[in-house]
Coordinates of C-alpha atoms in Angstrom, one line a residue:
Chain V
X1 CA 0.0 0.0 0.0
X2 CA 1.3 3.4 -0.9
X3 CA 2.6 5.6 2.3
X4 CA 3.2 2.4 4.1
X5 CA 6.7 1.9 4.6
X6 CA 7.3 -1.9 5.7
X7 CA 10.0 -2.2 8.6
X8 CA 12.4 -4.8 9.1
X9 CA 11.9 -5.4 13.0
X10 CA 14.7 -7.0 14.6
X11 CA 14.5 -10.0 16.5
X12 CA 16.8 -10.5 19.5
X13 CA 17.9 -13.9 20.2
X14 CA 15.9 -15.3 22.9
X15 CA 18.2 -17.9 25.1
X16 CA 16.2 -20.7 26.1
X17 CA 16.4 -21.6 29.7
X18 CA 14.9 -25.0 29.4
X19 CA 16.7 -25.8 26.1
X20 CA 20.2 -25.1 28.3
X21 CA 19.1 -26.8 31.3
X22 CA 18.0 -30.3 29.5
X23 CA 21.7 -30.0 28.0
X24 CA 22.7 -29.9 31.3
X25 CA 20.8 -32.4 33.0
X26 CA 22.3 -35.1 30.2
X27 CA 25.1 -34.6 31.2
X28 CA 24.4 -34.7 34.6
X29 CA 22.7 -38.2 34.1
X30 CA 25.6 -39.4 32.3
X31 CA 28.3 -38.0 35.5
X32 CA 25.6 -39.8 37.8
X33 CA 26.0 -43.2 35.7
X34 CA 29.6 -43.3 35.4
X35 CA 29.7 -42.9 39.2
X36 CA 26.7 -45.6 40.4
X37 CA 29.2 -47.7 37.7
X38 CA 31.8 -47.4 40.7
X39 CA 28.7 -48.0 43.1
X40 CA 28.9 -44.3 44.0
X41 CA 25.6 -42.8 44.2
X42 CA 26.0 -39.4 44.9
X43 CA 23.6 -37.9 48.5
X44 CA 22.2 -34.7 48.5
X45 CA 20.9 -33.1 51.9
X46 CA 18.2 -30.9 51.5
X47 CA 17.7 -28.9 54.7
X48 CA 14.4 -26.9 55.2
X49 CA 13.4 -25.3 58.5
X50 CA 10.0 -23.9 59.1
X51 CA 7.0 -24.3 56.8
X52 CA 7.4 -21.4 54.6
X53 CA 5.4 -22.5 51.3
X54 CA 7.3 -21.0 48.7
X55 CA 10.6 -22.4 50.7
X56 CA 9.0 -25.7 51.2
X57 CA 8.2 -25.5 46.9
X58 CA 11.2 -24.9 45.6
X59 CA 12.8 -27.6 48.1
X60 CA 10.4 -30.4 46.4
X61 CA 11.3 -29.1 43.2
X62 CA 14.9 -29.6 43.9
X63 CA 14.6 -32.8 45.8
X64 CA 12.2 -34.0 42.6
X65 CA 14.6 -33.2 40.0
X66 CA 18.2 -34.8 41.6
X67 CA 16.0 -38.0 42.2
X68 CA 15.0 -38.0 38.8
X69 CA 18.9 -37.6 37.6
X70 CA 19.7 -40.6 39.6
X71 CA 21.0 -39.0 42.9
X72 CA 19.9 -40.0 46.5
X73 CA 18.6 -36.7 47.4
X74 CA 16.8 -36.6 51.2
X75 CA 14.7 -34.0 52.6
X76 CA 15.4 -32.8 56.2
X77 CA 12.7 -30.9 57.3
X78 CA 13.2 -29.4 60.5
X79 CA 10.7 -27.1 62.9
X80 CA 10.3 -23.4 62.6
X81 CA 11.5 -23.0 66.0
X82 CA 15.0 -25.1 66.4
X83 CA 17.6 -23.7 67.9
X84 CA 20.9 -22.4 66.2
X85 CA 22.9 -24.9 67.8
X86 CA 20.7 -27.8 67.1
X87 CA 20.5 -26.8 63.5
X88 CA 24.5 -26.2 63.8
X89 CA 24.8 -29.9 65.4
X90 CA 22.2 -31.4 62.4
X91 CA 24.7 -29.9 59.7
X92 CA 27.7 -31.4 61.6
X93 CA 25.9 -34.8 61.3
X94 CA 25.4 -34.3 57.8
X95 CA 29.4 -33.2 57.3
X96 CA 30.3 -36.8 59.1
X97 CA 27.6 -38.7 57.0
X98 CA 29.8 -40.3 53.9
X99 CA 26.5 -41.1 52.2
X100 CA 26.1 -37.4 51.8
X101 CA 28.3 -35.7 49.4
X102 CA 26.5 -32.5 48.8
X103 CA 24.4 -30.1 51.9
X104 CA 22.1 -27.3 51.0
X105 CA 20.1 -25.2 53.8
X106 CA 17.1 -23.4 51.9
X107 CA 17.3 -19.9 52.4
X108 CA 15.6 -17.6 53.7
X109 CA 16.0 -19.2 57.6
X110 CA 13.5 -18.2 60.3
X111 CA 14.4 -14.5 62.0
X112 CA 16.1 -16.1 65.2
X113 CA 18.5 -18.1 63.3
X114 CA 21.9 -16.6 61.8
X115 CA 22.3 -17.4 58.3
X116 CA 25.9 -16.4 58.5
X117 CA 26.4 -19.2 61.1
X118 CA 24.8 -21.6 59.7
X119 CA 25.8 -22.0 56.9
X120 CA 29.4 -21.5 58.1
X121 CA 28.7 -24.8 59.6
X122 CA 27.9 -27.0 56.7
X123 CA 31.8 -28.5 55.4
X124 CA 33.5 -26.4 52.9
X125 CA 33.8 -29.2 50.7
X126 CA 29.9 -30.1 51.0
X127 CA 28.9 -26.9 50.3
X128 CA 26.4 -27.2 47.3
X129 CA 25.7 -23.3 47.2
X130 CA 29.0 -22.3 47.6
X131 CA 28.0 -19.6 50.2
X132 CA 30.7 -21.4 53.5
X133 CA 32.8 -17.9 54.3
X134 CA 35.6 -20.1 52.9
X135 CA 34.3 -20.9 49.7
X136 CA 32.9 -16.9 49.0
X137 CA 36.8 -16.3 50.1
X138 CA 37.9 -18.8 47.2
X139 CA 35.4 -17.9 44.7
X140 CA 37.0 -14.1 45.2
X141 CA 40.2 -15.8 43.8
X142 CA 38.5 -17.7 40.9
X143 CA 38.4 -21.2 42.3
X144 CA 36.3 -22.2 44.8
X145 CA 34.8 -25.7 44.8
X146 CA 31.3 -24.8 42.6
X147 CA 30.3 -22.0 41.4
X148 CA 26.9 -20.9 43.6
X149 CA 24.1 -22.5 41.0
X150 CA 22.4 -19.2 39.5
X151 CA 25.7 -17.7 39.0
X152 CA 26.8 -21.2 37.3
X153 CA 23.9 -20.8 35.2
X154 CA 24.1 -17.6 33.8
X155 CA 27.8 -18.2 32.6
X156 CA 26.7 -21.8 31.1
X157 CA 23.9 -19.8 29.4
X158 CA 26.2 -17.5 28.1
X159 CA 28.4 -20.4 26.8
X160 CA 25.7 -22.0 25.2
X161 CA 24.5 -18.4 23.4
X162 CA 28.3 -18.1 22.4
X163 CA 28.6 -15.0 24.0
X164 CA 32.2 -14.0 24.4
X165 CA 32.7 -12.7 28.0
X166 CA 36.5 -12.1 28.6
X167 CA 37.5 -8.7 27.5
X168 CA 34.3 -8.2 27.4
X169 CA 31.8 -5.1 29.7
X170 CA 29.6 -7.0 31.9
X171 CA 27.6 -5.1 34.0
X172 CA 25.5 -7.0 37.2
X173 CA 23.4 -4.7 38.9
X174 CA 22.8 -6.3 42.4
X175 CA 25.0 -8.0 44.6
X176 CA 23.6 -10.6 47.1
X177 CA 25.6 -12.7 48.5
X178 CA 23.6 -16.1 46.4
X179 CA 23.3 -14.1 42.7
X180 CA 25.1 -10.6 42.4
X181 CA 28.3 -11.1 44.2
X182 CA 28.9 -14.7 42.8
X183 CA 28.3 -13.7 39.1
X184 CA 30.1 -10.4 39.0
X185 CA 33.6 -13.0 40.2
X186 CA 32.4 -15.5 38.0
X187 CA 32.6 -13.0 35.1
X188 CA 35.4 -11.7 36.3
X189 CA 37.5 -14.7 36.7
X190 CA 36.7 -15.7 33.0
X191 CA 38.5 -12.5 31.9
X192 CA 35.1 -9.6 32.0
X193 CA 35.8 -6.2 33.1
X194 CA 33.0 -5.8 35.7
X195 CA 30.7 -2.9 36.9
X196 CA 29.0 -3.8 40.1
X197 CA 26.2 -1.7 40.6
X198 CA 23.6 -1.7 43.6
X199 CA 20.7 0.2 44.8
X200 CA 23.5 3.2 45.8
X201 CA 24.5 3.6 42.4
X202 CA 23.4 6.7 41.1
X203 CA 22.2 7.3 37.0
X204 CA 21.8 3.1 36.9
X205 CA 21.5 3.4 32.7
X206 CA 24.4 5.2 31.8
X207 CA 26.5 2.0 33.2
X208 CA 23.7 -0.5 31.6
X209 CA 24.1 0.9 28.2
X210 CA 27.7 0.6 28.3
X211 CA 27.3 -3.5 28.7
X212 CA 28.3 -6.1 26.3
X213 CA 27.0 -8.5 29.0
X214 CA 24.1 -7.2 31.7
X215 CA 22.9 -9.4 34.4
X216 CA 20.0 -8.1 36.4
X217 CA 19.9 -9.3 39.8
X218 CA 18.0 -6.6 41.9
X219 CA 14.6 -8.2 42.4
X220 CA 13.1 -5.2 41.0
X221 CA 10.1 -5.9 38.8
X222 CA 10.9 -3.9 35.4
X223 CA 13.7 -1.7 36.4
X224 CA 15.5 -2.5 33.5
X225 CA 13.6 -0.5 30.3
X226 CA 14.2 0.7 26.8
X227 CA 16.8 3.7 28.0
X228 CA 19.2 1.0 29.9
X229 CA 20.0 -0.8 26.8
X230 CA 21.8 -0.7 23.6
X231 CA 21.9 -2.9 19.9
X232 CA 24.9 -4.9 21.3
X233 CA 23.9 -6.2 24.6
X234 CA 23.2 -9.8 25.8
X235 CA 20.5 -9.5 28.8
X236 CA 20.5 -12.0 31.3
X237 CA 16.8 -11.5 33.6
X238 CA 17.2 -13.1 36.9
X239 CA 14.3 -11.1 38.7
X240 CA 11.3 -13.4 39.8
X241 CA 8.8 -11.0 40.8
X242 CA 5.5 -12.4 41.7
X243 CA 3.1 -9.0 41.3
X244 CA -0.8 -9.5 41.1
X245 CA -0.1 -13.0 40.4
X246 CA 2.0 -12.8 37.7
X247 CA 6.0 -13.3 37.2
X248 CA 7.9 -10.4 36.3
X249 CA 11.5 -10.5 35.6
X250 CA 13.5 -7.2 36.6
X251 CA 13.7 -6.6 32.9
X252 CA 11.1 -5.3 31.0
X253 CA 11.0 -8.1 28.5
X254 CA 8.5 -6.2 25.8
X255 CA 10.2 -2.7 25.7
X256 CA 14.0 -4.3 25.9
X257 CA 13.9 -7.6 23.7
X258 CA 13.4 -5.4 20.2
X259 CA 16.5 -3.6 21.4
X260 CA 19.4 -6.0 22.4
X261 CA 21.7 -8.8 20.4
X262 CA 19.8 -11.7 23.1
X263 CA 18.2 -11.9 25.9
X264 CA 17.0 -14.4 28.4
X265 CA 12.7 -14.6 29.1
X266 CA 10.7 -14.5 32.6
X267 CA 9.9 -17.6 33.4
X268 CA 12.0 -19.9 31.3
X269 CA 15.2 -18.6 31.1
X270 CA 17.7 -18.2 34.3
X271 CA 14.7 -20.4 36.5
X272 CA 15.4 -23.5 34.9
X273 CA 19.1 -22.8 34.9
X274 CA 19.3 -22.5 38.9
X275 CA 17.5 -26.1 40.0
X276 CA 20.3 -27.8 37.4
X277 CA 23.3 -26.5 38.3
X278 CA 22.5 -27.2 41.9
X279 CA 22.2 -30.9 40.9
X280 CA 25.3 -30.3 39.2
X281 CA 27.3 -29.1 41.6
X282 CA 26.2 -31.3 43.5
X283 CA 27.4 -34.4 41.4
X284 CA 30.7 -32.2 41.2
X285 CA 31.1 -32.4 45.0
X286 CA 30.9 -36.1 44.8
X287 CA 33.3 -36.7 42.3
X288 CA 36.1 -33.8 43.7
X289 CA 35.4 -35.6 47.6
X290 CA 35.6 -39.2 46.2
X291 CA 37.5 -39.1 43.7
X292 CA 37.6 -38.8 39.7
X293 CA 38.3 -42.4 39.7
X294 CA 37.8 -45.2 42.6
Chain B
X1 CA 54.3 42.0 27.9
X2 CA 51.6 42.1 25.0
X3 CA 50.7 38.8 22.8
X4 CA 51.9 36.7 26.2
X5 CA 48.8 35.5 28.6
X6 CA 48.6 34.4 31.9
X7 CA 47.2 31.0 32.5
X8 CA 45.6 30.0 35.6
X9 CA 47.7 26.5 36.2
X10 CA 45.4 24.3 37.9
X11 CA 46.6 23.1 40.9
X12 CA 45.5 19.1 41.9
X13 CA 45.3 18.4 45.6
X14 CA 48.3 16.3 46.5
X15 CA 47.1 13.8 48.8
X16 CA 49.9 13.7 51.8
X17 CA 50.3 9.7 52.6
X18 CA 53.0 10.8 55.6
X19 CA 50.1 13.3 57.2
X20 CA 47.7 11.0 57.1
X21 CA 49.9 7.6 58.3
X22 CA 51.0 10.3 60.8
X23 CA 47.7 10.6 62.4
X24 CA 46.5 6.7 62.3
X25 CA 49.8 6.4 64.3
X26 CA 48.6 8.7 66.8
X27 CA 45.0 6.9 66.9
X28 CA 47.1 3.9 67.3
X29 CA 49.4 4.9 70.0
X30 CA 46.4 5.8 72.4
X31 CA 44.8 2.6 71.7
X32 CA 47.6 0.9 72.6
X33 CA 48.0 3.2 75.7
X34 CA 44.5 1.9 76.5
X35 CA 45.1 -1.9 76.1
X36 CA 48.5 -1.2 78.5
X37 CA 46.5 0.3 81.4
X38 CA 44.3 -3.3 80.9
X39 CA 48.2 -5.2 81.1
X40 CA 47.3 -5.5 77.5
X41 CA 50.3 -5.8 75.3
X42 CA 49.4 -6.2 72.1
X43 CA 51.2 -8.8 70.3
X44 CA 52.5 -9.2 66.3
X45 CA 54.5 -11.8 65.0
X46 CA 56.0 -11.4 61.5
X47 CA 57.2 -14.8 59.8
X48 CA 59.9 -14.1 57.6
X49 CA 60.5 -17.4 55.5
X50 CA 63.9 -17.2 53.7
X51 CA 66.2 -14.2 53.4
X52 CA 65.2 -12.0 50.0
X53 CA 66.3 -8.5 50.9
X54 CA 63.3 -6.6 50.7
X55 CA 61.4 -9.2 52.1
X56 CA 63.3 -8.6 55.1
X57 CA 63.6 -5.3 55.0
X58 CA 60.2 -4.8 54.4
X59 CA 59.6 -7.0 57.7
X60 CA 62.4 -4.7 59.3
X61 CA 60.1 -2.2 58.8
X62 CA 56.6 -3.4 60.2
X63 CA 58.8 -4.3 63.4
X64 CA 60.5 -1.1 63.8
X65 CA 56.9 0.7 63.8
X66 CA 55.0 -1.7 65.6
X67 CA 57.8 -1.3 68.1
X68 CA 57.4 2.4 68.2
X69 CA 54.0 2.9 68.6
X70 CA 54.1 0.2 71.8
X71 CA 53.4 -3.5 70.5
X72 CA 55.3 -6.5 71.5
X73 CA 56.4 -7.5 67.5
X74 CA 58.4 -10.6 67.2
X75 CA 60.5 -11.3 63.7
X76 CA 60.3 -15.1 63.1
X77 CA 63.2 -15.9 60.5
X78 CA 62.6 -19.3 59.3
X79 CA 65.0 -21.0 56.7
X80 CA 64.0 -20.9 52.9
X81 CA 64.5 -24.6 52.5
X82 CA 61.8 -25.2 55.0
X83 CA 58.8 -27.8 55.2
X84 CA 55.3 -26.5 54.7
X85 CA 53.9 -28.7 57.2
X86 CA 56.8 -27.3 59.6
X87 CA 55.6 -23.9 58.5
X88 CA 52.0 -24.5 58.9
X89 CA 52.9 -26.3 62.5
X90 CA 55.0 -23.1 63.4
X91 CA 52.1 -21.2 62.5
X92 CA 49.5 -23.3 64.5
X93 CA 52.1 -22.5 67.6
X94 CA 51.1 -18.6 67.5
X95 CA 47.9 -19.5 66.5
X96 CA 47.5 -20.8 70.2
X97 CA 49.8 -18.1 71.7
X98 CA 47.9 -16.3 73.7
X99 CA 50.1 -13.3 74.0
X100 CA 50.0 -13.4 69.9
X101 CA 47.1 -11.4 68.6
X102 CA 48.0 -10.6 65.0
X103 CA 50.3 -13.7 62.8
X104 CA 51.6 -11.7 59.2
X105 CA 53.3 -14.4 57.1
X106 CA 55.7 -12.0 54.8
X107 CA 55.0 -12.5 50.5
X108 CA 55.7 -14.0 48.6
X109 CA 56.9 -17.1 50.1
X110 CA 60.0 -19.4 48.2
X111 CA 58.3 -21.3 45.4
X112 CA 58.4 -24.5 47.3
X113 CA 55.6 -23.3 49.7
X114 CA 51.8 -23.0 48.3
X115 CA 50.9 -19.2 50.1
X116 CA 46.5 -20.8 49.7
X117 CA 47.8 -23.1 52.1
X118 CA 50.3 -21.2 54.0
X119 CA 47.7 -18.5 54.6
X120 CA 44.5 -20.9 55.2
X121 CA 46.5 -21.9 58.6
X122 CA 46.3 -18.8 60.2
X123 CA 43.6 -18.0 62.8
X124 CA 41.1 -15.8 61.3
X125 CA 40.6 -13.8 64.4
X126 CA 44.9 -13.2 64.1
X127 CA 44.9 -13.2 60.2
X128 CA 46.2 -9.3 60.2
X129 CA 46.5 -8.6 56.2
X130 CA 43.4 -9.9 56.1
X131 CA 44.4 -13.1 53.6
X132 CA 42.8 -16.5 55.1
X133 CA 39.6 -17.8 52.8
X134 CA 37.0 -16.7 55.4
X135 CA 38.4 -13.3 56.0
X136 CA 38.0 -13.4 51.4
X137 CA 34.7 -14.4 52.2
X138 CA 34.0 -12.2 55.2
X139 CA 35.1 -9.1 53.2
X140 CA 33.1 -9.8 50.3
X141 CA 30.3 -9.9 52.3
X142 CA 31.6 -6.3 53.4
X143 CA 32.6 -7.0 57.3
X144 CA 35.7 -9.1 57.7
X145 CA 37.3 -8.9 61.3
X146 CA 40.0 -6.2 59.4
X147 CA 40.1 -5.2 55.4
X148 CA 43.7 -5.8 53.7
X149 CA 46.3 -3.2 55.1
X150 CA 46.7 -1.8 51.7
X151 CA 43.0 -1.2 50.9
X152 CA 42.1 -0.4 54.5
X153 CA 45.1 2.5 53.5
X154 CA 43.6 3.4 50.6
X155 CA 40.1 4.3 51.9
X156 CA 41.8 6.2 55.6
X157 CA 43.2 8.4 52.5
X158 CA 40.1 9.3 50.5
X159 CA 38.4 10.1 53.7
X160 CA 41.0 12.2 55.0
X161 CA 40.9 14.1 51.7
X162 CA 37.0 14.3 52.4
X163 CA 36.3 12.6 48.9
X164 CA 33.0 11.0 49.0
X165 CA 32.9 7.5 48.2
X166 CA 29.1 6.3 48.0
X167 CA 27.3 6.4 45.0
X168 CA 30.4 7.7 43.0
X169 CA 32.3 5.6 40.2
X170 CA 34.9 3.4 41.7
X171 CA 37.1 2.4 39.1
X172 CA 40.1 0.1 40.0
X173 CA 42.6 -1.0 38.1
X174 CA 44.6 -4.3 39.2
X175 CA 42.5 -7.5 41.0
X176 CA 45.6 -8.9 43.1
X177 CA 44.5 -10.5 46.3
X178 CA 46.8 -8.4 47.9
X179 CA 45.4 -4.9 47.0
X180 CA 43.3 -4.4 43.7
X181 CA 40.3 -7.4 44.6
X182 CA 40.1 -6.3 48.5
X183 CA 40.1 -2.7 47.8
X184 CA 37.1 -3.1 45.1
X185 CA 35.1 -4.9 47.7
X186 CA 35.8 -2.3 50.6
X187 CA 34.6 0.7 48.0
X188 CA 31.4 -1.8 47.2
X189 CA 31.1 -1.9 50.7
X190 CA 31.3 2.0 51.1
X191 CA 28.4 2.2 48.2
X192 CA 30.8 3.1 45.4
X193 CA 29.5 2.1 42.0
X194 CA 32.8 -0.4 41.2
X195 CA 34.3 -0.9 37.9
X196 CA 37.4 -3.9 38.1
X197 CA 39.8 -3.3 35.3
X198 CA 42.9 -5.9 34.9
X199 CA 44.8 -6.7 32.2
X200 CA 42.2 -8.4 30.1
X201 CA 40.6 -5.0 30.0
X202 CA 40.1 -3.5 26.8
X203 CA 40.2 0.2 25.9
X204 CA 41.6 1.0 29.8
X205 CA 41.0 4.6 29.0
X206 CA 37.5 4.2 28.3
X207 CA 36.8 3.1 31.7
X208 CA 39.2 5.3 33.8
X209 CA 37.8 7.9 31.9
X210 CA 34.7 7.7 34.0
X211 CA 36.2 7.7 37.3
X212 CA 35.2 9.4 40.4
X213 CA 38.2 7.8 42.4
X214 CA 40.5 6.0 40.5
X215 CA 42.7 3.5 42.3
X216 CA 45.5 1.9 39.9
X217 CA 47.2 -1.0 41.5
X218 CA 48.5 -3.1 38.6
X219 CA 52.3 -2.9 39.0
X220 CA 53.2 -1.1 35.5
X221 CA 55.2 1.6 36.1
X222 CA 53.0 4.9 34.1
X223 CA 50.3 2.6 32.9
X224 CA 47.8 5.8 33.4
X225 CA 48.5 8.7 31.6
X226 CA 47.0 12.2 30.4
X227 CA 44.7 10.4 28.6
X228 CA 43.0 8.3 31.3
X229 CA 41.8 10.7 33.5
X230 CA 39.6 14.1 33.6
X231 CA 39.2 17.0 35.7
X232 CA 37.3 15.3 38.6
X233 CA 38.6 12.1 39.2
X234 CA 40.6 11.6 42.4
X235 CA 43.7 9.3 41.9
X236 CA 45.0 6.8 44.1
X237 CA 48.6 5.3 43.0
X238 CA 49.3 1.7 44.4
X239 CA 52.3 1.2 42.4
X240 CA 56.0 1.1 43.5
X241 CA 58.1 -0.1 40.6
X242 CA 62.0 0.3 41.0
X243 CA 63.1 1.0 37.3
X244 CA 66.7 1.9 37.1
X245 CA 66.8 2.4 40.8
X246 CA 64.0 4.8 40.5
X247 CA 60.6 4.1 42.6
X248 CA 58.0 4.8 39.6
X249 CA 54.3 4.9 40.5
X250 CA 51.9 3.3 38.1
X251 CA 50.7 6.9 37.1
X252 CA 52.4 9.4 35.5
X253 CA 52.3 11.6 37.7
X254 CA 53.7 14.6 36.1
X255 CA 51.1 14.3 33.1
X256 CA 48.3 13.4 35.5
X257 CA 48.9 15.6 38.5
X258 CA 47.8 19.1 36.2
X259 CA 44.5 17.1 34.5
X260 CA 42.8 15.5 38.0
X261 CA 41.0 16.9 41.5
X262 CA 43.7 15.1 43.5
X263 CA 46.6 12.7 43.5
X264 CA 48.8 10.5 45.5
X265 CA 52.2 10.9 45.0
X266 CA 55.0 8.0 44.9
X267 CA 56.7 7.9 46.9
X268 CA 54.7 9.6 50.2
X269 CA 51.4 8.3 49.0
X270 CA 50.1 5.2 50.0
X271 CA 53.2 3.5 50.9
X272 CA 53.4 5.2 54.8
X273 CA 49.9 3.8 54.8
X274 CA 50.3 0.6 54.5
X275 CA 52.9 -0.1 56.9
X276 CA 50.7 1.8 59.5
X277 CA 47.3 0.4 58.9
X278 CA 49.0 -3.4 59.4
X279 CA 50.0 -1.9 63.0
X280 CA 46.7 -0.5 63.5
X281 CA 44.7 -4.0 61.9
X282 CA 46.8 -5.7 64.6
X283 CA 45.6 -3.3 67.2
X284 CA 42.2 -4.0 66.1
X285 CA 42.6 -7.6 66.4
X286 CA 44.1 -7.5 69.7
X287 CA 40.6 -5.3 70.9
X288 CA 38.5 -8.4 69.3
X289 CA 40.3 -10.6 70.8
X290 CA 40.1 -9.4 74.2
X291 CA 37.4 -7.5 74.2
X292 CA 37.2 -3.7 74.4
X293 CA 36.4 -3.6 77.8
X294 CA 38.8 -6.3 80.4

């Protein structure tokens, strides 16, 4: 029709978060069969105090998904109202227990109980989240044991996308101690130049728009908009909003995907990622504890 | 004279690392004075593995200040060739010294020797540059027991210069365990906006460009010149690179000096610091330790 121009609309590569994570789980099964071949079958403690739903959700969902890759993976769940040292004393029980190569302690834990503590108490080298004081310290140097699972994620997402990362701008904007922090080392340790930025940083898009890589991490449903981005950048979403009963990443997936080179959706993209490099670190704590070979 | 005009030569702020050193010595002294009238000696030992000459001259040094300002500082000298289970054993003995509140194990150590190791067998609560795992971990959580002597110098200087630190750019250049990684985590935890360069980072300029406090700690001697900098950035100089018998900071500091707000000179910059802020750390240890109060 005359006066109608047609547009070429670009199309930004969405990376598929279930796609990456059933890669992932192969290879986790295949791991999981080489070791029950050296009648190793790898025990993963999942620790879960109180009855907080969501908590008690994502523990089944974790629990469901290493049993159906083949590990022994055990539920602990323990009352709302245990003491520290109790809980400190069940961890040390788990440390001694050979069976159990891999401990997790869903967070967050009930107000009277010091996360810092208790998970300072669960063995470095069982340490499945890779948030043990020691292993935060090694990860600052590039080499702790695993990688904490999101953080894992986003890189092997990354890989799988072939997005080049050292030399490259990545930008993470948040930086908890289980997402922000662990990423922005990860990145760094595979050769990024990284700009950490947090609720204190002032003019948030004029460091965004400089990323080759940007990881969103601030729980912040849509902070991320059309002005934060440019052509050239690879979005990684790990916000997981729930607002009015819906799930809203912290990027605002309509305005942003038509601008940037790829970018990950909400749900489907770093959510899938998380539950499967947990199970994966978890086989990797069996095999660096007992032994590539019997 | 006619055709010839004055120019107003901008004058940086030359950030005096004596002044300020001068005045944490004072803080120190009086703290000291305090743990005394307790029958509190604070106590350092330095482990001197070997005998480089500025290892041991740098060790010298530590002793001769901790000495001055009223701690009991101990030089161990231990033979190059030695065992690094002897080592870690000699270390577990001050470890369990009461009168020992602060254990420094001089860098680098002879090749033989794995420093991760070395390090991991200090206390934490004596660990006085701040090096074992959990103090890594501590600090990237932003409250280790002390920061690293260097960075903790670095920061006692930007606040004496007033320079405000929150929500500013951070950019550092240099990740070294020693100074550049610690001192990015101690501006993160101050609420800078931080921006880790090292030397994977490409187009340096294009991120030191953007500083608000610019901390170069990569060991090149003049790796930042005229055109890494602008009119407000504040620059911090780590380095101390003897070329031809010269000490050369990695800035250039008669190009940069005119072009930024302020600058640390080298020598007279952050070297005094240092040496004082590992006094004061084991001061602060010794107050943990014990307790403020008897």
């Amino acid at each position: 029709m005359p006066g109608l121009k047609r547009k070429v609309r670009h199309v930004a590569q969405i990376i598929d978060g279930k796609q990456v994570a059933a890669e992932v789980k192969r290879d986790v099964t295949e791991r999981v069969q080489r070791l029950r071949e050296r009648g190793i079958v790898p025990g993963l403690a999942l620790v879960l105090v109180g009855d907080d739903p969501s908590s008690a959700s994502y523990v089944r969902s974790k629990r469901r998904l290493a049993t159906d890759l083949g590990l022994n993976a055990m539920v602990h769940e323990l009352p709302v109202a245990i003491q520290e040292l109790d809980l400190v004393q069940f961890i040390g029980r788990l440390n001694e227990d050979d069976s159990v190569d891999a401990v997790l302690v869903q967070l967050p834990l009930p107000s009277h109980l010091h996360a810092d503590r208790v998970l300072a108490a669960i063995s470095p080298e069982k340490d499945v989240d890779g948030l043990h004081p020691a292993n935060l310290g090694r990860a600052s140097q590039g080499k702790p044991p695993v990688w904490p699972c999101t953080a894992a994620g986003i890189v092997r997402l990354l890989d799988f996308a072939n997005v080049p990362i050292a030399g490259q701008t990545a930008v993470v904007v948040g930086r908890s101690r289980l997402v922000g922090w662990p990423t922005a080392q990860l990145l760094l340790s595979r050769g990024a130049t990284v700009v950490q930025c947090h609720r204190q940083t002032v003019n948030l898009s004029s460091y965004t728009r400089q990323a080759d890589v940007l990881v969103v991490a601030a729980g912040v449903p849509h902070l991320i908009g059309r002005e934060h981005v440019r052509p050239a950048t690879v979005v990684i979403d790990v916000g997981m909003n729930r607002v009015d009963g819906r799930l809203l990443g912290d990027v605002d997936f309509e305005q942003v995907a038509p601008l940037v080179s790829a970018i990950t959706p909400v749900p489907g993209g770093v959510g899938p990622m998380t539950v499967a490099m947990l199970v994966a670190n978890a086989v990797s704590l069996c095999e660096q504890r007992r032994g590539k070979r019997g």
